Amino acid sequence: MNNWISSESETTVEQTPSAKMPGGRLEYLHNYHDSYQEEQLVYQHLLHLVQMESPSQMIERFRCLFIERANYPEPEIISILDKITGSKTATEDFKFFLNRCCHILINRWYMQPQSHGAIAELIELFESRSHRIGVGSFRLREIRRLRELVQIFSESDQYVILRRFTQIVNQTPKWDSHKNSQPLMTLIRRYPYLYEHCLISEDATLEQKETIIHFQKQVQKKFEIDLSQYVTYKVRQVNIITKTSPSQVNRILRPINNPTLLSDRELYSTLKQFIGNAEGDCTYQEKAQKFLNHSSQTAKFHSFKDDLYEYLISSVDGQYGKRQFNRRLYSHLQNTLPQADDQNLTDFLIVRTCSHLLNFLVVNSQTDPQHSIFLDLVSNQGTLPTIGLLLKVVLICRKVKPYLEKRFAILFNHYESATNDGIGWFVGTLEQLNIAMSIHFGNIDLSFFKQFC
C-alpha cells in the first residue's frame, strides 16, 4: 500500500423579523410593526424588477437606493425607504428588512449559474460603501440615518451569513498552506455538514432554507462521487504498478485529483481509521452495534452511563486517559441528569446524555465557545482518534448527529476569520470529519478499500 501513499419560478414569502416556522408554517408575532406595509411595498417592487432587469442593473439600483440614497429611478421608493428608516423599531428591524431585500435578488440569481458572480458583487456593495455626503445633498438626516442602519446590518449575523453564502456559490479555492492570508471562511463550501448551522439565519424564510438544503445535497453528492472515484483510481494504480513500470501508469489510467485537502498519506490513514478495524477486530459501526445490543438489556439509567463510560474510554490513549481525562469524563457522566439514575432507560435520556456529552467533548455554546477539552484531546491523541471518539457517540444515538454538526459550526464561527497560520490542524479536522460523516451517514460505498486496511 506504500505506492498508494507516495504517489502523487420566483416565490415570495412575506416575513417579518419575528417570523417563526414551526412545521413549515409561518407565524407572525408582530406583523404590523411601524413600517410593515412599507417593507412589503419594497419587497414587491424588487420582486418585480429582478425578473425584468439584468444583475448589473439591479446592483446599480441597490447602490443608489441603499448605499447612496440618491438618483433612484423611482423617487417614491426613496420616500418609502425614509419611512422605514425613520420607524421606531428600525434599529432592531432594519437588518432583517435589508437581509430580505438581498435574498430576493439572490434567490433569483442562484437559479441562474451565469449570475452567481453577481451575488458576490451585491454583498461587496456593503464593504465598499462611501461615507461622504455631497455638499448639496438634501435630507441629510435621512441619509445619515440610512448609513447608520446599513452599518448595523454590515456588522450583523445576517450579513456574515450572506458573506459565507458567496463562498459556497463560487468554486472552492485550493487551500494554499504557504499563504497565511487565506481566511478559513473561504473553505466553507467544502463542508456541507456545516451549511444548515452556518448559512441559515433565525429570520430565514422557508425558501431560503430550501435553497441551502438543496445546495447542501448537491455538494455532498459531488464530494462522495469524487472521493469514490479518487480512491478507485489509487487502488487501480497500486494494482497496475505491480505489473508495469511507474512511468506507464499514467498512460493506462487517466489521473484524478484528490478531492480533499489531505495528502495521500493522510487520506489513507483517514480511510483506514473509518473503514477498517479501529478497535481490535471491530469497526466503529460494529463496536457501536455491540454497545446498542448490550444497552438494550440495561434496565436503569445509571447502568447505561457506566457502560457508556467503558465504551468511550476504549478509544482513549491509556496514558493520556490516566492523567485526568478519564476521571473528568466519568465525573461528567455521573453528573448528567443524576435525578434520573434510578429511572428506566429511555430514548429521551439517551439523547440528552449524548448531547450533553458532545458539549463536554467539543464546545458548549455559541456564547461560550470555550473548547479546551477538545484541544487537549487533539493535542494528546491527534485528530483521527478524537473524531473517532465523537463518531462513537453519534453512532449509538443518530439523533444527535445534527448536534455534533452544530458543535463544529460553532468552532467554525470561532475560527472563520483566522488565517492558515495556526489553524491548519482545524482544517485537517474538518476534512477528516467530512470523510467520516460521508462513510457512515452518506451514500458512498468504499467497502472495497477494506482489503488495504
Short mmCIF file of C-alpha atoms in Angstrom, two decimals:
data_model
loop_
_atom_site.label_atom_id
_atom_site.label_comp_id
_atom_site.label_asym_id
_atom_site.label_seq_id
_atom_site.Cartn_x
_atom_site.Cartn_y
_atom_site.Cartn_z
CA MET A 1 0.00 0.00 0.00
CA ASN A 2 3.05 2.30 0.17
CA ASN A 3 2.65 3.04 -3.54
CA TRP A 4 -0.87 4.31 -2.79
CA ILE A 5 0.57 6.71 -0.22
CA SER A 6 3.62 8.02 -2.02
CA SER A 7 2.09 8.56 -5.47
CA GLU A 8 1.33 11.97 -6.04
CA SER A 9 -40.04 30.37 -10.71
CA GLU A 10 -39.76 33.13 -8.06
CA THR A 11 -41.92 32.77 -4.93
CA THR A 12 -42.02 35.30 -2.15
CA VAL A 13 -42.77 34.67 1.49
CA GLU A 14 -43.64 37.82 3.30
CA GLN A 15 -41.92 37.67 6.65
CA THR A 16 -41.09 39.99 9.46
CA PRO A 17 -38.05 39.67 11.70
CA SER A 18 -40.03 37.76 14.28
CA ALA A 19 -41.49 35.19 11.89
CA LYS A 20 -41.15 31.60 13.04
CA MET A 21 -41.72 28.46 11.01
CA PRO A 22 -42.80 25.55 13.20
CA GLY A 23 -43.70 22.67 10.92
CA GLY A 24 -43.18 24.83 7.83
CA ARG A 25 -45.96 27.26 8.82
CA LEU A 26 -45.20 30.96 9.26
CA GLU A 27 -46.28 32.55 12.49
CA TYR A 28 -46.19 36.33 12.64
CA LEU A 29 -45.78 37.66 16.12
CA HIS A 30 -45.83 41.34 15.24
CA ASN A 31 -46.62 41.68 11.55
CA TYR A 32 -47.89 45.18 11.92
CA HIS A 33 -44.90 46.99 13.34
CA ASP A 34 -44.44 50.64 12.31
CA SER A 35 -43.15 50.04 8.79
CA TYR A 36 -44.62 46.64 7.87
CA GLN A 37 -46.69 47.94 4.94
CA GLU A 38 -43.76 49.96 3.57
CA GLU A 39 -41.48 46.93 3.74
CA GLN A 40 -43.97 44.89 1.73
CA LEU A 41 -44.06 47.58 -0.96
CA VAL A 42 -40.27 47.48 -1.30
CA TYR A 43 -40.27 43.66 -1.43
CA GLN A 44 -42.89 43.63 -4.21
CA HIS A 45 -41.00 46.37 -6.07
CA LEU A 46 -37.76 44.33 -6.02
CA LEU A 47 -39.52 41.06 -6.85
CA HIS A 48 -40.94 42.64 -9.97
CA LEU A 49 -37.69 44.27 -11.08
CA VAL A 50 -35.41 41.25 -10.53
CA GLN A 51 -37.44 39.34 -13.12
CA MET A 52 -37.15 42.17 -15.63
CA GLU A 53 -33.66 43.64 -15.26
CA SER A 54 -30.12 42.27 -15.50
CA PRO A 55 -27.99 41.61 -12.41
CA SER A 56 -25.79 44.64 -13.19
CA GLN A 57 -28.87 46.87 -13.36
CA MET A 58 -30.19 45.52 -10.07
CA ILE A 59 -26.83 46.00 -8.35
CA GLU A 60 -26.79 49.62 -9.54
CA ARG A 61 -30.32 50.07 -8.21
CA PHE A 62 -29.24 48.63 -4.85
CA ARG A 63 -26.29 51.02 -4.73
CA CYS A 64 -28.48 54.04 -5.47
CA LEU A 65 -31.19 53.01 -3.01
CA PHE A 66 -29.33 51.61 -0.01
CA ILE A 67 -25.81 53.00 -0.29
CA GLU A 68 -26.18 56.47 -1.80
CA ARG A 69 -29.91 57.12 -1.30
CA ALA A 70 -29.78 59.17 -4.48
CA ASN A 71 -30.58 59.01 -8.20
CA TYR A 72 -33.02 56.15 -7.81
CA PRO A 73 -35.26 55.86 -10.90
CA GLU A 74 -38.47 55.71 -8.84
CA PRO A 75 -38.24 58.51 -6.24
CA GLU A 76 -41.37 57.29 -4.46
CA ILE A 77 -39.37 54.24 -3.33
CA ILE A 78 -36.86 56.60 -1.68
CA SER A 79 -39.75 58.15 0.26
CA ILE A 80 -40.95 54.71 1.33
CA LEU A 81 -37.41 53.82 2.44
CA ASP A 82 -37.28 57.01 4.54
CA LYS A 83 -40.40 55.88 6.40
CA ILE A 84 -38.77 52.51 7.09
CA THR A 85 -35.51 54.02 8.37
CA GLY A 86 -37.46 56.54 10.44
CA SER A 87 -39.59 53.96 12.24
CA LYS A 88 -39.29 53.43 15.98
CA THR A 89 -38.11 49.86 15.53
CA ALA A 90 -35.63 50.49 12.70
CA THR A 91 -32.53 49.97 14.86
CA GLU A 92 -33.66 46.42 15.64
CA ASP A 93 -35.60 45.55 12.47
CA PHE A 94 -33.82 47.20 9.55
CA LYS A 95 -31.14 44.47 9.32
CA PHE A 96 -33.87 41.87 8.79
CA PHE A 97 -35.54 44.03 6.16
CA LEU A 98 -32.31 44.62 4.23
CA ASN A 99 -31.39 40.96 4.52
CA ARG A 100 -34.71 40.01 2.91
CA CYS A 101 -34.13 42.56 0.13
CA CYS A 102 -30.76 40.95 -0.60
CA HIS A 103 -32.29 37.48 -0.66
CA ILE A 104 -34.96 38.50 -3.15
CA LEU A 105 -32.16 39.11 -5.65
CA ILE A 106 -30.01 36.18 -4.50
CA ASN A 107 -32.84 33.64 -4.72
CA ARG A 108 -33.40 34.63 -8.35
CA TRP A 109 -29.72 34.67 -9.32
CA TYR A 110 -28.92 31.41 -7.55
CA MET A 111 -31.15 29.58 -10.04
CA GLN A 112 -29.06 31.03 -12.90
CA PRO A 113 -25.43 29.78 -12.66
CA GLN A 114 -24.25 32.54 -15.00
CA SER A 115 -25.47 35.07 -12.43
CA HIS A 116 -23.64 33.60 -9.43
CA GLY A 117 -20.87 36.18 -9.72
CA ALA A 118 -23.44 38.94 -9.20
CA ILE A 119 -24.19 37.58 -5.71
CA ALA A 120 -20.67 38.41 -4.55
CA GLU A 121 -20.87 41.85 -6.20
CA LEU A 122 -24.11 42.57 -4.36
CA ILE A 123 -22.62 41.66 -0.98
CA GLU A 124 -19.45 43.66 -1.70
CA LEU A 125 -21.56 46.81 -2.01
CA PHE A 126 -21.76 46.94 1.77
CA GLU A 127 -17.98 46.68 2.16
CA SER A 128 -17.07 49.45 -0.28
CA ARG A 129 -19.75 51.98 0.60
CA SER A 130 -18.90 55.68 0.64
CA HIS A 131 -19.03 57.67 3.88
CA ARG A 132 -19.08 61.05 2.11
CA ILE A 133 -22.23 63.11 1.80
CA GLY A 134 -22.35 65.59 -1.09
CA VAL A 135 -22.25 69.27 -0.19
CA GLY A 136 -25.53 69.89 -1.99
CA SER A 137 -27.31 66.85 -0.59
CA PHE A 138 -30.84 67.33 0.71
CA ARG A 139 -32.38 65.32 3.51
CA LEU A 140 -29.05 64.93 5.35
CA ARG A 141 -30.78 63.44 8.39
CA GLU A 142 -32.33 60.64 6.31
CA ILE A 143 -29.01 59.91 4.58
CA ARG A 144 -27.14 59.70 7.89
CA ARG A 145 -29.82 57.50 9.41
CA LEU A 146 -29.74 55.12 6.44
CA ARG A 147 -25.97 54.83 6.69
CA GLU A 148 -26.16 54.15 10.42
CA LEU A 149 -28.63 51.34 9.79
CA VAL A 150 -26.61 49.90 6.90
CA GLN A 151 -23.58 49.92 9.20
CA ILE A 152 -25.55 47.92 11.79
CA PHE A 153 -26.55 45.48 9.04
CA SER A 154 -22.93 45.07 7.89
CA GLU A 155 -21.97 44.04 11.44
CA SER A 156 -24.90 41.65 11.92
CA ASP A 157 -25.13 37.86 11.83
CA GLN A 158 -27.34 38.23 8.74
CA TYR A 159 -24.50 39.88 6.80
CA VAL A 160 -21.93 37.33 8.00
CA ILE A 161 -24.20 34.57 6.65
CA LEU A 162 -24.52 36.37 3.31
CA ARG A 163 -20.73 36.58 3.04
CA ARG A 164 -20.48 32.85 3.74
CA PHE A 165 -23.11 32.17 1.09
CA THR A 166 -20.96 33.91 -1.54
CA GLN A 167 -18.27 31.34 -0.77
CA ILE A 168 -20.48 28.33 -1.45
CA VAL A 169 -21.93 29.60 -4.74
CA ASN A 170 -18.45 30.19 -6.11
CA GLN A 171 -15.95 27.44 -6.86
CA THR A 172 -13.85 26.28 -3.92
CA PRO A 173 -10.40 27.88 -3.91
CA LYS A 174 -7.50 25.49 -3.39
CA TRP A 175 -6.15 25.84 0.13
CA ASP A 176 -2.55 27.02 -0.04
CA SER A 177 -0.66 26.06 3.11
CA HIS A 178 2.02 28.59 2.24
CA LYS A 179 -0.38 31.55 2.23
CA ASN A 180 -1.10 32.79 5.72
CA SER A 181 -3.58 35.39 4.46
CA GLN A 182 -6.32 32.98 3.40
CA PRO A 183 -9.17 33.02 5.95
CA LEU A 184 -10.92 29.83 6.97
CA MET A 185 -14.27 31.21 5.78
CA THR A 186 -13.18 30.76 2.14
CA LEU A 187 -13.34 26.99 2.67
CA ILE A 188 -16.90 26.72 3.96
CA ARG A 189 -18.19 25.29 0.67
CA ARG A 190 -16.13 22.16 1.35
CA TYR A 191 -18.12 21.19 4.45
CA PRO A 192 -21.83 20.62 3.69
CA TYR A 193 -22.46 19.34 7.21
CA LEU A 194 -21.97 22.96 8.40
CA TYR A 195 -24.42 24.59 5.98
CA GLU A 196 -27.63 24.40 7.99
CA HIS A 197 -25.91 25.87 11.04
CA CYS A 198 -23.69 28.47 9.35
CA LEU A 199 -25.86 29.61 6.44
CA ILE A 200 -29.41 29.80 7.81
CA SER A 201 -30.26 32.77 10.00
CA GLU A 202 -33.02 32.97 12.57
CA ASP A 203 -35.17 35.09 10.22
CA ALA A 204 -34.64 32.90 7.14
CA THR A 205 -37.69 32.23 5.00
CA LEU A 206 -38.73 28.73 4.02
CA GLU A 207 -37.46 29.48 0.51
CA GLN A 208 -34.02 30.43 1.81
CA LYS A 209 -33.82 27.25 3.90
CA GLU A 210 -34.78 25.12 0.92
CA THR A 211 -32.10 26.79 -1.21
CA ILE A 212 -29.39 25.94 1.33
CA ILE A 213 -30.59 22.36 1.82
CA HIS A 214 -30.73 21.85 -1.96
CA PHE A 215 -27.17 23.12 -2.35
CA GLN A 216 -26.03 21.02 0.61
CA LYS A 217 -27.28 17.84 -1.06
CA GLN A 218 -25.59 18.78 -4.34
CA VAL A 219 -22.19 19.42 -2.73
CA GLN A 220 -22.39 16.29 -0.56
CA LYS A 221 -23.25 14.10 -3.53
CA LYS A 222 -20.41 15.53 -5.63
CA PHE A 223 -17.88 15.03 -2.83
CA GLU A 224 -18.89 11.41 -2.38
CA ILE A 225 -18.63 10.74 -6.12
CA ASP A 226 -15.25 12.49 -6.35
CA LEU A 227 -13.87 10.65 -3.31
CA SER A 228 -15.08 7.27 -4.57
CA GLN A 229 -13.52 7.90 -7.99
CA TYR A 230 -10.21 9.00 -6.48
CA VAL A 231 -9.96 6.01 -4.12
CA THR A 232 -10.83 3.68 -7.01
CA TYR A 233 -8.13 5.36 -9.11
CA LYS A 234 -5.50 4.91 -6.38
CA VAL A 235 -6.42 1.25 -5.85
CA ARG A 236 -6.21 0.56 -9.59
CA GLN A 237 -2.91 2.41 -9.68
CA VAL A 238 -1.49 0.12 -6.99
CA ASN A 239 -2.69 -2.98 -8.84
CA ILE A 240 -1.25 -1.82 -12.18
CA ILE A 241 2.08 -0.68 -10.77
CA THR A 242 2.84 -4.24 -9.66
CA LYS A 243 2.61 -5.36 -13.28
CA THR A 244 4.27 -2.47 -15.12
CA SER A 245 6.68 0.43 -14.60
CA PRO A 246 5.52 3.60 -12.78
CA SER A 247 6.09 5.62 -15.96
CA GLN A 248 3.46 3.56 -17.75
CA VAL A 249 0.73 4.06 -15.14
CA ASN A 250 -0.47 7.47 -16.32
CA ARG A 251 -0.65 6.18 -19.87
CA ILE A 252 -3.03 3.46 -18.75
CA LEU A 253 -5.05 5.45 -16.19
CA ARG A 254 -6.43 8.95 -16.50
CA PRO A 255 -5.14 10.85 -13.45
CA ILE A 256 -7.80 12.01 -10.98
CA ASN A 257 -7.30 14.79 -8.46
CA ASN A 258 -7.50 14.24 -4.72
CA PRO A 259 -10.84 15.90 -3.73
CA THR A 260 -9.67 16.52 -0.15
CA LEU A 261 -7.10 18.91 1.30
CA LEU A 262 -5.28 15.96 2.87
CA SER A 263 -2.10 14.45 1.50
CA ASP A 264 -2.33 10.93 0.10
CA ARG A 265 -0.72 9.62 3.29
CA GLU A 266 -3.24 11.48 5.48
CA LEU A 267 -6.14 10.35 3.32
CA TYR A 268 -5.01 6.72 3.52
CA SER A 269 -4.79 6.95 7.33
CA THR A 270 -8.26 8.52 7.49
CA LEU A 271 -9.85 5.85 5.31
CA LYS A 272 -8.12 3.11 7.26
CA GLN A 273 -9.38 4.60 10.54
CA PHE A 274 -13.03 4.80 9.48
CA ILE A 275 -13.33 1.79 7.15
CA GLY A 276 -11.01 -0.69 8.82
CA ASN A 277 -10.96 -2.13 12.32
CA ALA A 278 -10.49 0.80 14.67
CA GLU A 279 -10.58 -1.19 17.92
CA GLY A 280 -9.34 -4.74 17.95
CA ASP A 281 -11.30 -6.69 15.37
CA CYS A 282 -14.19 -4.18 15.19
CA THR A 283 -15.00 -1.21 13.01
CA TYR A 284 -16.64 1.79 14.67
CA GLN A 285 -20.00 0.67 13.32
CA GLU A 286 -19.58 -2.85 14.67
CA LYS A 287 -18.44 -1.56 18.06
CA ALA A 288 -21.47 0.75 18.25
CA GLN A 289 -23.84 -2.09 17.36
CA LYS A 290 -22.39 -4.29 20.11
CA PHE A 291 -22.92 -1.48 22.60
CA LEU A 292 -26.52 -0.96 21.44
CA ASN A 293 -27.24 -4.68 21.74
CA HIS A 294 -25.87 -4.67 25.28
CA SER A 295 -27.60 -1.44 26.36
CA SER A 296 -30.96 -2.78 25.15
CA GLN A 297 -30.72 -5.19 28.09
CA THR A 298 -29.81 -2.40 30.52
CA ALA A 299 -32.63 -1.57 32.89
CA LYS A 300 -31.53 1.57 34.73
CA PHE A 301 -30.09 4.87 33.54
CA HIS A 302 -27.13 4.79 35.95
CA SER A 303 -26.04 1.42 34.49
CA PHE A 304 -26.23 2.87 30.98
CA LYS A 305 -23.89 5.72 32.00
CA ASP A 306 -21.39 3.26 33.46
CA ASP A 307 -21.46 1.19 30.27
CA LEU A 308 -21.15 4.34 28.14
CA TYR A 309 -18.03 5.35 30.05
CA GLU A 310 -16.37 1.98 29.35
CA TYR A 311 -17.43 2.14 25.69
CA LEU A 312 -15.83 5.55 25.25
CA ILE A 313 -12.56 5.13 27.11
CA SER A 314 -11.63 2.15 24.95
CA SER A 315 -10.89 4.79 22.28
CA VAL A 316 -8.74 6.94 24.57
CA ASP A 317 -4.97 6.56 24.78
CA GLY A 318 -4.23 4.77 28.04
CA GLN A 319 -1.52 7.09 29.34
CA TYR A 320 -3.45 10.22 28.38
CA GLY A 321 -6.65 8.91 29.91
CA LYS A 322 -4.99 8.09 33.23
CA ARG A 323 -3.65 11.63 33.65
CA GLN A 324 -7.05 13.27 34.04
CA PHE A 325 -9.34 12.79 31.04
CA ASN A 326 -10.93 9.53 32.18
CA ARG A 327 -11.68 10.99 35.60
CA ARG A 328 -13.23 14.12 34.08
CA LEU A 329 -15.29 12.06 31.64
CA TYR A 330 -16.57 9.81 34.42
CA SER A 331 -17.45 12.81 36.58
CA HIS A 332 -19.29 14.46 33.68
CA LEU A 333 -21.39 11.36 33.03
CA GLN A 334 -22.22 10.86 36.71
CA ASN A 335 -23.37 14.49 36.93
CA THR A 336 -25.59 14.15 33.86
CA LEU A 337 -29.25 14.01 34.98
CA PRO A 338 -28.40 12.36 38.33
CA GLN A 339 -32.03 12.68 39.42
CA ALA A 340 -32.89 10.10 36.74
CA ASP A 341 -30.29 7.49 37.79
CA ASP A 342 -32.86 5.04 39.12
CA GLN A 343 -35.28 5.51 36.23
CA ASN A 344 -35.68 3.01 33.43
CA LEU A 345 -33.56 3.82 30.39
CA THR A 346 -35.49 5.77 27.72
CA ASP A 347 -34.74 7.28 24.34
CA PHE A 348 -35.08 10.74 25.88
CA LEU A 349 -32.39 10.01 28.48
CA ILE A 350 -30.03 8.63 25.83
CA VAL A 351 -30.45 11.70 23.59
CA ARG A 352 -29.97 14.12 26.49
CA THR A 353 -26.89 12.26 27.71
CA CYS A 354 -25.26 12.15 24.28
CA SER A 355 -25.99 15.82 23.52
CA HIS A 356 -24.53 16.87 26.89
CA LEU A 357 -21.55 14.65 26.15
CA LEU A 358 -20.87 16.44 22.86
CA ASN A 359 -20.99 19.76 24.74
CA PHE A 360 -18.33 18.39 27.06
CA LEU A 361 -16.11 16.89 24.34
CA VAL A 362 -16.31 19.65 21.71
CA VAL A 363 -17.74 23.03 22.71
CA ASN A 364 -20.55 24.20 24.93
CA SER A 365 -22.30 27.02 23.07
CA GLN A 366 -22.02 29.91 20.62
CA THR A 367 -21.93 32.38 23.51
CA ASP A 368 -19.30 30.31 25.34
CA PRO A 369 -17.04 28.82 22.62
CA GLN A 370 -14.50 27.51 25.13
CA HIS A 371 -13.18 24.18 23.84
CA SER A 372 -10.16 23.30 25.97
CA ILE A 373 -11.07 19.61 26.29
CA PHE A 374 -11.35 19.25 22.51
CA LEU A 375 -7.98 20.98 22.05
CA ASP A 376 -6.46 18.76 24.73
CA LEU A 377 -7.77 15.62 23.01
CA VAL A 378 -6.39 16.70 19.63
CA SER A 379 -3.03 17.72 21.11
CA ASN A 380 -2.55 14.47 23.01
CA GLN A 381 -4.20 11.91 20.71
CA GLY A 382 -4.31 13.51 17.30
CA THR A 383 -7.31 14.37 15.17
CA LEU A 384 -8.27 10.89 13.97
CA PRO A 385 -8.77 9.24 17.40
CA THR A 386 -10.59 12.37 18.56
CA ILE A 387 -13.02 12.27 15.63
CA GLY A 388 -13.39 8.56 16.24
CA LEU A 389 -14.43 9.26 19.85
CA LEU A 390 -17.11 11.72 18.67
CA LEU A 391 -18.26 9.31 15.98
CA LYS A 392 -18.81 6.62 18.62
CA VAL A 393 -21.28 8.92 20.38
CA VAL A 394 -23.25 9.63 17.20
CA LEU A 395 -23.30 6.00 16.07
CA ILE A 396 -25.15 4.94 19.23
CA CYS A 397 -27.56 7.89 19.03
CA ARG A 398 -28.05 9.15 15.50
CA LYS A 399 -30.49 11.78 16.65
CA VAL A 400 -27.54 13.85 17.92
CA LYS A 401 -25.78 13.97 14.55
CA PRO A 402 -27.16 17.49 13.88
CA TYR A 403 -25.98 18.39 17.36
CA LEU A 404 -22.41 17.34 16.53
CA GLU A 405 -22.61 19.35 13.30
CA LYS A 406 -23.74 22.35 15.34
CA ARG A 407 -20.73 21.96 17.67
CA PHE A 408 -18.37 22.14 14.69
CA ALA A 409 -20.32 25.06 13.23
CA ILE A 410 -19.66 26.93 16.49
CA LEU A 411 -15.94 26.18 16.17
CA PHE A 412 -16.01 27.24 12.51
CA ASN A 413 -17.63 30.54 13.50
CA HIS A 414 -14.97 30.96 16.17
CA TYR A 415 -12.07 30.44 13.76
CA GLU A 416 -13.52 31.67 10.45
CA SER A 417 -11.58 34.95 10.37
CA ALA A 418 -8.32 33.23 11.31
CA THR A 419 -5.78 32.55 8.61
CA ASN A 420 -3.80 29.40 7.86
CA ASP A 421 -1.09 30.18 10.37
CA GLY A 422 -2.09 28.26 13.46
CA ILE A 423 -5.33 26.56 12.27
CA GLY A 424 -4.01 24.01 9.79
CA TRP A 425 -4.90 21.38 12.41
CA PHE A 426 -8.53 22.53 12.37
CA VAL A 427 -8.73 22.41 8.57
CA GLY A 428 -7.43 18.83 8.73
CA THR A 429 -10.04 18.01 11.36
CA LEU A 430 -12.85 19.38 9.18
CA GLU A 431 -11.58 17.35 6.22
CA GLN A 432 -11.36 14.12 8.21
CA LEU A 433 -14.79 14.67 9.77
CA ASN A 434 -16.22 15.20 6.26
CA ILE A 435 -14.87 11.79 5.23
CA ALA A 436 -16.05 10.09 8.43
CA MET A 437 -19.57 11.52 8.04
CA SER A 438 -19.72 10.51 4.37
CA ILE A 439 -18.64 6.94 5.12
CA HIS A 440 -21.08 6.41 7.99
CA PHE A 441 -24.06 8.58 7.03
CA GLY A 442 -23.75 9.18 3.29
CA ASN A 443 -24.33 7.03 0.22
CA ILE A 444 -20.69 6.34 -0.61
CA ASP A 445 -19.53 2.72 -0.71
CA LEU A 446 -15.80 2.26 -0.12
CA SER A 447 -16.02 -1.29 1.24
CA PHE A 448 -13.60 -2.42 -1.47
CA PHE A 449 -10.90 -0.40 0.28
CA LYS A 450 -11.02 -2.63 3.37
CA GLN A 451 -8.53 -5.04 1.74
CA PHE A 452 -5.87 -2.35 2.24
CA CYS A 453 -6.63 -1.69 5.92
#
